[in-house]
Amino acid sequence: AFPSCEPKIHIHDPDLAIATGAAIYQNTRDVVTDLDGAVAGVTAEGKIAKFAPSVGNIEIEKVLSHTMGVMVWDEGKNKDIISNIIFRNCNLPIVDTGDYCVHSDGQTGLTIRIFQSDFEDPETGKEVAPEECEEIGHFTVDIPSDSRAGEPVKVSIEANEKADIICTCTFRDITKSHTLSAKGMLTDEQIRNARRSILG
């Protein structure tokens, strides 16, 4: 296998994290309202109420920040395209598989090039141009020289709860996987600290 490029896989985007934190903070300000439905923040006795100390449980979901796919040859378009397999903003863990085929008779290797992008819609972003994506890694699977054009090849991409990307290629009874480790993953302690910071 070839050495992979440094992946830029994150489960959070800085701008999105700030906006989400503000939204969580706003939605957890449990302000007391008076019995007559008067101005929020005023108790029945007419005193201004502090934010209620109990805000309930906050569930922080881990999602994939980038869409992941592989480069394939499109015979109809006569060019390389990126075939996206799993899409951004899906909850982790997630795994899906793409069905492809051997390109030519006697092929002895399959080079799997993994790309990330920001496409969100599986309908419109299933097949996209390579220049709209970023390559984050690649590996090669050796296959027998008696391979034939059109023989099925399956490629799955999994993003686990740590946001590691595991790409697996299967041809006949040959299976090979390649893992790209996520960067910037928050630990449980960091998540607890962030929650305390948001809630005060």
PDB file of C-alpha atoms in Angstrom:
ATOM      1  CA  ALA A   1       0.000   0.000   0.000  1.00  0.00           C
ATOM      2  CA  PHE A   2       1.156   3.510  -0.692  1.00  0.00           C
ATOM      3  CA  PRO A   3       1.637   5.902   2.233  1.00  0.00           C
ATOM      4  CA  SER A   4      -1.495   7.975   2.691  1.00  0.00           C
ATOM      5  CA  CYS A   5      -1.750  11.748   2.773  1.00  0.00           C
ATOM      6  CA  GLU A   6      -2.428  13.453   6.078  1.00  0.00           C
ATOM      7  CA  PRO A   7      -6.207  13.239   6.490  1.00  0.00           C
ATOM      8  CA  LYS A   8      -8.242  16.252   7.462  1.00  0.00           C
ATOM      9  CA  ILE A   9     -11.098  14.430   9.099  1.00  0.00           C
ATOM     10  CA  HIS A  10     -12.931  16.180  11.891  1.00  0.00           C
ATOM     11  CA  ILE A  11     -16.189  15.650  13.677  1.00  0.00           C
ATOM     12  CA  HIS A  12     -16.624  19.343  14.279  1.00  0.00           C
ATOM     13  CA  ASP A  13     -16.311  22.565  12.364  1.00  0.00           C
ATOM     14  CA  PRO A  14     -15.177  25.617  14.404  1.00  0.00           C
ATOM     15  CA  ASP A  15     -17.872  27.974  13.099  1.00  0.00           C
ATOM     16  CA  LEU A  16     -20.554  25.326  13.393  1.00  0.00           C
ATOM     17  CA  ALA A  17     -19.387  24.461  16.908  1.00  0.00           C
ATOM     18  CA  ILE A  18     -19.755  28.080  18.036  1.00  0.00           C
ATOM     19  CA  ALA A  19     -23.205  28.393  16.492  1.00  0.00           C
ATOM     20  CA  THR A  20     -24.296  25.078  17.969  1.00  0.00           C
ATOM     21  CA  GLY A  21     -22.997  26.037  21.407  1.00  0.00           C
ATOM     22  CA  ALA A  22     -24.931  29.293  21.288  1.00  0.00           C
ATOM     23  CA  ALA A  23     -28.073  27.440  20.256  1.00  0.00           C
ATOM     24  CA  ILE A  24     -27.652  24.905  23.056  1.00  0.00           C
ATOM     25  CA  TYR A  25     -27.094  27.700  25.558  1.00  0.00           C
ATOM     26  CA  GLN A  26     -30.169  29.590  24.367  1.00  0.00           C
ATOM     27  CA  ASN A  27     -32.360  26.502  24.403  1.00  0.00           C
ATOM     28  CA  THR A  28     -31.300  25.501  27.919  1.00  0.00           C
ATOM     29  CA  ARG A  29     -32.024  28.852  29.583  1.00  0.00           C
ATOM     30  CA  ASP A  30     -34.984  27.547  31.547  1.00  0.00           C
ATOM     31  CA  VAL A  31     -36.518  30.895  32.519  1.00  0.00           C
ATOM     32  CA  VAL A  32     -39.331  30.869  35.075  1.00  0.00           C
ATOM     33  CA  THR A  33     -42.627  32.461  33.969  1.00  0.00           C
ATOM     34  CA  ASP A  34     -45.290  33.877  36.282  1.00  0.00           C
ATOM     35  CA  LEU A  35     -48.614  32.142  36.814  1.00  0.00           C
ATOM     36  CA  ASP A  36     -50.516  34.669  34.712  1.00  0.00           C
ATOM     37  CA  GLY A  37     -48.256  34.181  31.710  1.00  0.00           C
ATOM     38  CA  ALA A  38     -46.729  37.632  32.067  1.00  0.00           C
ATOM     39  CA  VAL A  39     -43.220  38.569  30.968  1.00  0.00           C
ATOM     40  CA  ALA A  40     -40.830  35.625  30.991  1.00  0.00           C
ATOM     41  CA  GLY A  41     -38.303  35.830  33.783  1.00  0.00           C
ATOM     42  CA  VAL A  42     -40.746  37.212  36.338  1.00  0.00           C
ATOM     43  CA  THR A  43     -42.179  35.024  39.123  1.00  0.00           C
ATOM     44  CA  ALA A  44     -45.700  35.200  40.480  1.00  0.00           C
ATOM     45  CA  GLU A  45     -44.380  37.384  43.317  1.00  0.00           C
ATOM     46  CA  GLY A  46     -43.057  39.890  40.829  1.00  0.00           C
ATOM     47  CA  LYS A  47     -39.401  39.121  41.436  1.00  0.00           C
ATOM     48  CA  ILE A  48     -36.980  38.631  38.591  1.00  0.00           C
ATOM     49  CA  ALA A  49     -36.017  34.966  38.427  1.00  0.00           C
ATOM     50  CA  LYS A  50     -32.561  33.624  37.854  1.00  0.00           C
ATOM     51  CA  PHE A  51     -32.120  31.046  35.129  1.00  0.00           C
ATOM     52  CA  ALA A  52     -33.327  27.778  36.595  1.00  0.00           C
ATOM     53  CA  PRO A  53     -30.413  25.602  37.730  1.00  0.00           C
ATOM     54  CA  SER A  54     -31.943  22.477  36.234  1.00  0.00           C
ATOM     55  CA  VAL A  55     -31.663  22.330  32.470  1.00  0.00           C
ATOM     56  CA  GLY A  56     -32.218  18.660  31.841  1.00  0.00           C
ATOM     57  CA  ASN A  57     -30.017  16.404  29.772  1.00  0.00           C
ATOM     58  CA  ILE A  58     -28.157  17.585  26.710  1.00  0.00           C
ATOM     59  CA  GLU A  59     -27.334  14.941  24.144  1.00  0.00           C
ATOM     60  CA  ILE A  60     -24.310  15.723  22.007  1.00  0.00           C
ATOM     61  CA  GLU A  61     -24.362  13.703  18.810  1.00  0.00           C
ATOM     62  CA  LYS A  62     -21.195  12.879  16.933  1.00  0.00           C
ATOM     63  CA  VAL A  63     -21.517  13.431  13.212  1.00  0.00           C
ATOM     64  CA  LEU A  64     -19.214  13.174  10.226  1.00  0.00           C
ATOM     65  CA  SER A  65     -18.074  16.577   8.980  1.00  0.00           C
ATOM     66  CA  HIS A  66     -17.116  15.509   5.447  1.00  0.00           C
ATOM     67  CA  THR A  67     -18.558  13.352   2.713  1.00  0.00           C
ATOM     68  CA  MET A  68     -16.306  10.417   1.790  1.00  0.00           C
ATOM     69  CA  GLY A  69     -15.941   8.692  -1.559  1.00  0.00           C
ATOM     70  CA  VAL A  70     -13.538   7.030  -3.978  1.00  0.00           C
ATOM     71  CA  MET A  71     -12.269   7.839  -7.456  1.00  0.00           C
ATOM     72  CA  VAL A  72     -13.679   5.617 -10.218  1.00  0.00           C
ATOM     73  CA  TRP A  73     -13.572   5.603 -14.010  1.00  0.00           C
ATOM     74  CA  ASP A  74     -16.894   6.544 -15.618  1.00  0.00           C
ATOM     75  CA  GLU A  75     -17.048   4.692 -18.929  1.00  0.00           C
ATOM     76  CA  GLY A  76     -19.998   6.726 -20.187  1.00  0.00           C
ATOM     77  CA  LYS A  77     -18.389  10.085 -19.460  1.00  0.00           C
ATOM     78  CA  ASN A  78     -14.909   8.816 -20.373  1.00  0.00           C
ATOM     79  CA  LYS A  79     -13.338  10.406 -17.305  1.00  0.00           C
ATOM     80  CA  ASP A  80     -12.583   9.943 -13.612  1.00  0.00           C
ATOM     81  CA  ILE A  81     -15.273  10.908 -11.119  1.00  0.00           C
ATOM     82  CA  ILE A  82     -15.642  10.745  -7.346  1.00  0.00           C
ATOM     83  CA  SER A  83     -18.282   8.271  -6.258  1.00  0.00           C
ATOM     84  CA  ASN A  84     -19.397   9.353  -2.781  1.00  0.00           C
ATOM     85  CA  ILE A  85     -20.341   6.585  -0.366  1.00  0.00           C
ATOM     86  CA  ILE A  86     -21.043   8.176   3.044  1.00  0.00           C
ATOM     87  CA  PHE A  87     -22.235  11.734   3.525  1.00  0.00           C
ATOM     88  CA  ARG A  88     -21.482  14.509   5.973  1.00  0.00           C
ATOM     89  CA  ASN A  89     -23.722  15.271   8.959  1.00  0.00           C
ATOM     90  CA  CYS A  90     -24.669  11.595   9.335  1.00  0.00           C
ATOM     91  CA  ASN A  91     -24.559  10.291  12.886  1.00  0.00           C
ATOM     92  CA  LEU A  92     -21.554   8.163  13.793  1.00  0.00           C
ATOM     93  CA  PRO A  93     -20.954   5.290  13.441  1.00  0.00           C
ATOM     94  CA  ILE A  94     -21.942   4.878   9.795  1.00  0.00           C
ATOM     95  CA  VAL A  95     -20.993   2.472   7.011  1.00  0.00           C
ATOM     96  CA  ASP A  96     -22.099   2.077   3.403  1.00  0.00           C
ATOM     97  CA  THR A  97     -20.909   0.255   0.295  1.00  0.00           C
ATOM     98  CA  GLY A  98     -20.435   1.140  -3.358  1.00  0.00           C
ATOM     99  CA  ASP A  99     -20.579  -1.428  -6.166  1.00  0.00           C
ATOM    100  CA  TYR A 100     -17.951  -1.079  -8.890  1.00  0.00           C
ATOM    101  CA  CYS A 101     -16.088  -3.335 -11.319  1.00  0.00           C
ATOM    102  CA  VAL A 102     -12.682  -4.197 -12.729  1.00  0.00           C
ATOM    103  CA  HIS A 103     -11.743  -1.805 -15.533  1.00  0.00           C
ATOM    104  CA  SER A 104      -9.848  -4.093 -17.925  1.00  0.00           C
ATOM    105  CA  ASP A 105      -8.934  -7.734 -18.564  1.00  0.00           C
ATOM    106  CA  GLY A 106      -5.798  -8.957 -16.832  1.00  0.00           C
ATOM    107  CA  GLN A 107      -5.729  -6.108 -14.336  1.00  0.00           C
ATOM    108  CA  THR A 108      -3.429  -7.018 -11.429  1.00  0.00           C
ATOM    109  CA  GLY A 109      -4.176  -4.213  -8.998  1.00  0.00           C
ATOM    110  CA  LEU A 110      -6.943  -1.927  -7.784  1.00  0.00           C
ATOM    111  CA  THR A 111      -5.863   1.498  -6.571  1.00  0.00           C
ATOM    112  CA  ILE A 112      -8.402   2.878  -4.124  1.00  0.00           C
ATOM    113  CA  ARG A 113      -8.129   6.665  -3.829  1.00  0.00           C
ATOM    114  CA  ILE A 114     -10.187   8.148  -0.993  1.00  0.00           C
ATOM    115  CA  PHE A 115     -11.597  11.668  -1.267  1.00  0.00           C
ATOM    116  CA  GLN A 116     -13.490  13.994   1.060  1.00  0.00           C
ATOM    117  CA  SER A 117     -15.836  16.845   0.167  1.00  0.00           C
ATOM    118  CA  ASP A 118     -18.634  19.013   1.545  1.00  0.00           C
ATOM    119  CA  PHE A 119     -21.527  17.644  -0.518  1.00  0.00           C
ATOM    120  CA  GLU A 120     -24.538  16.901   1.684  1.00  0.00           C
ATOM    121  CA  ASP A 121     -27.304  15.635  -0.585  1.00  0.00           C
ATOM    122  CA  PRO A 122     -26.930  11.979  -1.654  1.00  0.00           C
ATOM    123  CA  GLU A 123     -29.200  12.683  -4.627  1.00  0.00           C
ATOM    124  CA  THR A 124     -27.131  15.487  -6.164  1.00  0.00           C
ATOM    125  CA  GLY A 125     -23.743  14.661  -4.647  1.00  0.00           C
ATOM    126  CA  LYS A 126     -23.459  10.961  -5.408  1.00  0.00           C
ATOM    127  CA  GLU A 127     -21.102  11.506  -8.348  1.00  0.00           C
ATOM    128  CA  VAL A 128     -18.965  14.662  -8.468  1.00  0.00           C
ATOM    129  CA  ALA A 129     -15.859  16.034 -10.156  1.00  0.00           C
ATOM    130  CA  PRO A 130     -12.452  15.305  -8.565  1.00  0.00           C
ATOM    131  CA  GLU A 131     -11.567  19.015  -8.524  1.00  0.00           C
ATOM    132  CA  GLU A 132     -14.460  19.581  -6.113  1.00  0.00           C
ATOM    133  CA  CYS A 133     -12.947  17.149  -3.610  1.00  0.00           C
ATOM    134  CA  GLU A 134      -9.723  16.576  -1.689  1.00  0.00           C
ATOM    135  CA  GLU A 135      -7.746  13.349  -1.692  1.00  0.00           C
ATOM    136  CA  ILE A 136      -6.953  12.152   1.827  1.00  0.00           C
ATOM    137  CA  GLY A 137      -5.439   8.732   1.248  1.00  0.00           C
ATOM    138  CA  HIS A 138      -5.013   5.752  -1.047  1.00  0.00           C
ATOM    139  CA  PHE A 139      -4.053   2.085  -1.033  1.00  0.00           C
ATOM    140  CA  THR A 140      -3.612  -0.735  -3.556  1.00  0.00           C
ATOM    141  CA  VAL A 141      -5.209  -4.171  -3.619  1.00  0.00           C
ATOM    142  CA  ASP A 142      -3.345  -6.863  -5.561  1.00  0.00           C
ATOM    143  CA  ILE A 143      -5.680  -9.073  -7.602  1.00  0.00           C
ATOM    144  CA  PRO A 144      -5.080 -12.177  -9.792  1.00  0.00           C
ATOM    145  CA  SER A 145      -4.016 -11.644 -13.392  1.00  0.00           C
ATOM    146  CA  ASP A 146      -6.995 -13.687 -14.612  1.00  0.00           C
ATOM    147  CA  SER A 147      -9.305 -10.828 -13.613  1.00  0.00           C
ATOM    148  CA  ARG A 148     -11.819  -9.784 -16.235  1.00  0.00           C
ATOM    149  CA  ALA A 149     -13.303  -6.412 -17.084  1.00  0.00           C
ATOM    150  CA  GLY A 150     -16.673  -6.033 -15.415  1.00  0.00           C
ATOM    151  CA  GLU A 151     -15.977  -8.358 -12.489  1.00  0.00           C
ATOM    152  CA  PRO A 152     -17.589  -6.925  -9.353  1.00  0.00           C
ATOM    153  CA  VAL A 153     -15.607  -4.930  -6.815  1.00  0.00           C
ATOM    154  CA  LYS A 154     -17.134  -3.713  -3.561  1.00  0.00           C
ATOM    155  CA  VAL A 155     -15.775  -0.724  -1.677  1.00  0.00           C
ATOM    156  CA  SER A 156     -17.160   0.163   1.740  1.00  0.00           C
ATOM    157  CA  ILE A 157     -16.385   3.223   3.818  1.00  0.00           C
ATOM    158  CA  GLU A 158     -17.004   3.228   7.549  1.00  0.00           C
ATOM    159  CA  ALA A 159     -16.731   6.120   9.988  1.00  0.00           C
ATOM    160  CA  ASN A 160     -16.627   4.817  13.549  1.00  0.00           C
ATOM    161  CA  GLU A 161     -17.530   6.648  16.753  1.00  0.00           C
ATOM    162  CA  LYS A 162     -14.035   8.140  16.909  1.00  0.00           C
ATOM    163  CA  ALA A 163     -14.525   9.425  13.324  1.00  0.00           C
ATOM    164  CA  ASP A 164     -11.764   7.160  12.032  1.00  0.00           C
ATOM    165  CA  ILE A 165     -12.341   6.291   8.374  1.00  0.00           C
ATOM    166  CA  ILE A 166     -12.004   2.616   7.420  1.00  0.00           C
ATOM    167  CA  CYS A 167     -12.093   1.919   3.688  1.00  0.00           C
ATOM    168  CA  THR A 168     -12.435  -1.735   2.654  1.00  0.00           C
ATOM    169  CA  CYS A 169     -12.100  -3.172  -0.851  1.00  0.00           C
ATOM    170  CA  THR A 170     -13.363  -6.664  -1.708  1.00  0.00           C
ATOM    171  CA  PHE A 171     -12.666  -8.579  -4.933  1.00  0.00           C
ATOM    172  CA  ARG A 172     -13.615 -12.262  -5.066  1.00  0.00           C
ATOM    173  CA  ASP A 173     -12.269 -13.651  -1.769  1.00  0.00           C
ATOM    174  CA  ILE A 174      -9.671 -10.888  -1.388  1.00  0.00           C
ATOM    175  CA  THR A 175     -10.368  -8.169   1.166  1.00  0.00           C
ATOM    176  CA  LYS A 176      -8.109  -5.312   2.187  1.00  0.00           C
ATOM    177  CA  SER A 177      -8.771  -2.362   4.493  1.00  0.00           C
ATOM    178  CA  HIS A 178      -7.085   0.975   5.026  1.00  0.00           C
ATOM    179  CA  THR A 179      -7.657   3.222   8.057  1.00  0.00           C
ATOM    180  CA  LEU A 180      -7.337   6.993   8.282  1.00  0.00           C
ATOM    181  CA  SER A 181      -7.240   8.297  11.850  1.00  0.00           C
ATOM    182  CA  ALA A 182      -9.361  11.294  12.725  1.00  0.00           C
ATOM    183  CA  LYS A 183      -7.761  14.477  14.025  1.00  0.00           C
ATOM    184  CA  GLY A 184      -9.327  16.928  16.430  1.00  0.00           C
ATOM    185  CA  MET A 185     -11.563  14.430  18.192  1.00  0.00           C
ATOM    186  CA  LEU A 186     -12.953  15.675  21.498  1.00  0.00           C
ATOM    187  CA  THR A 187     -12.414  13.413  24.491  1.00  0.00           C
ATOM    188  CA  ASP A 188     -15.264  12.664  26.906  1.00  0.00           C
ATOM    189  CA  GLU A 189     -13.621  14.987  29.446  1.00  0.00           C
ATOM    190  CA  GLN A 190     -13.440  17.798  26.878  1.00  0.00           C
ATOM    191  CA  ILE A 191     -17.123  17.298  26.080  1.00  0.00           C
ATOM    192  CA  ARG A 192     -18.001  17.474  29.797  1.00  0.00           C
ATOM    193  CA  ASN A 193     -15.952  20.661  30.164  1.00  0.00           C
ATOM    194  CA  ALA A 194     -17.644  22.171  27.114  1.00  0.00           C
ATOM    195  CA  ARG A 195     -21.057  21.326  28.546  1.00  0.00           C
ATOM    196  CA  ARG A 196     -20.156  22.959  31.873  1.00  0.00           C
ATOM    197  CA  SER A 197     -18.871  26.039  30.038  1.00  0.00           C
ATOM    198  CA  ILE A 198     -22.064  26.327  27.989  1.00  0.00           C
ATOM    199  CA  LEU A 199     -24.379  25.868  30.963  1.00  0.00           C
ATOM    200  CA  GLY A 200     -22.340  28.004  33.362  1.00  0.00           C
TER     201      GLY A 200
END
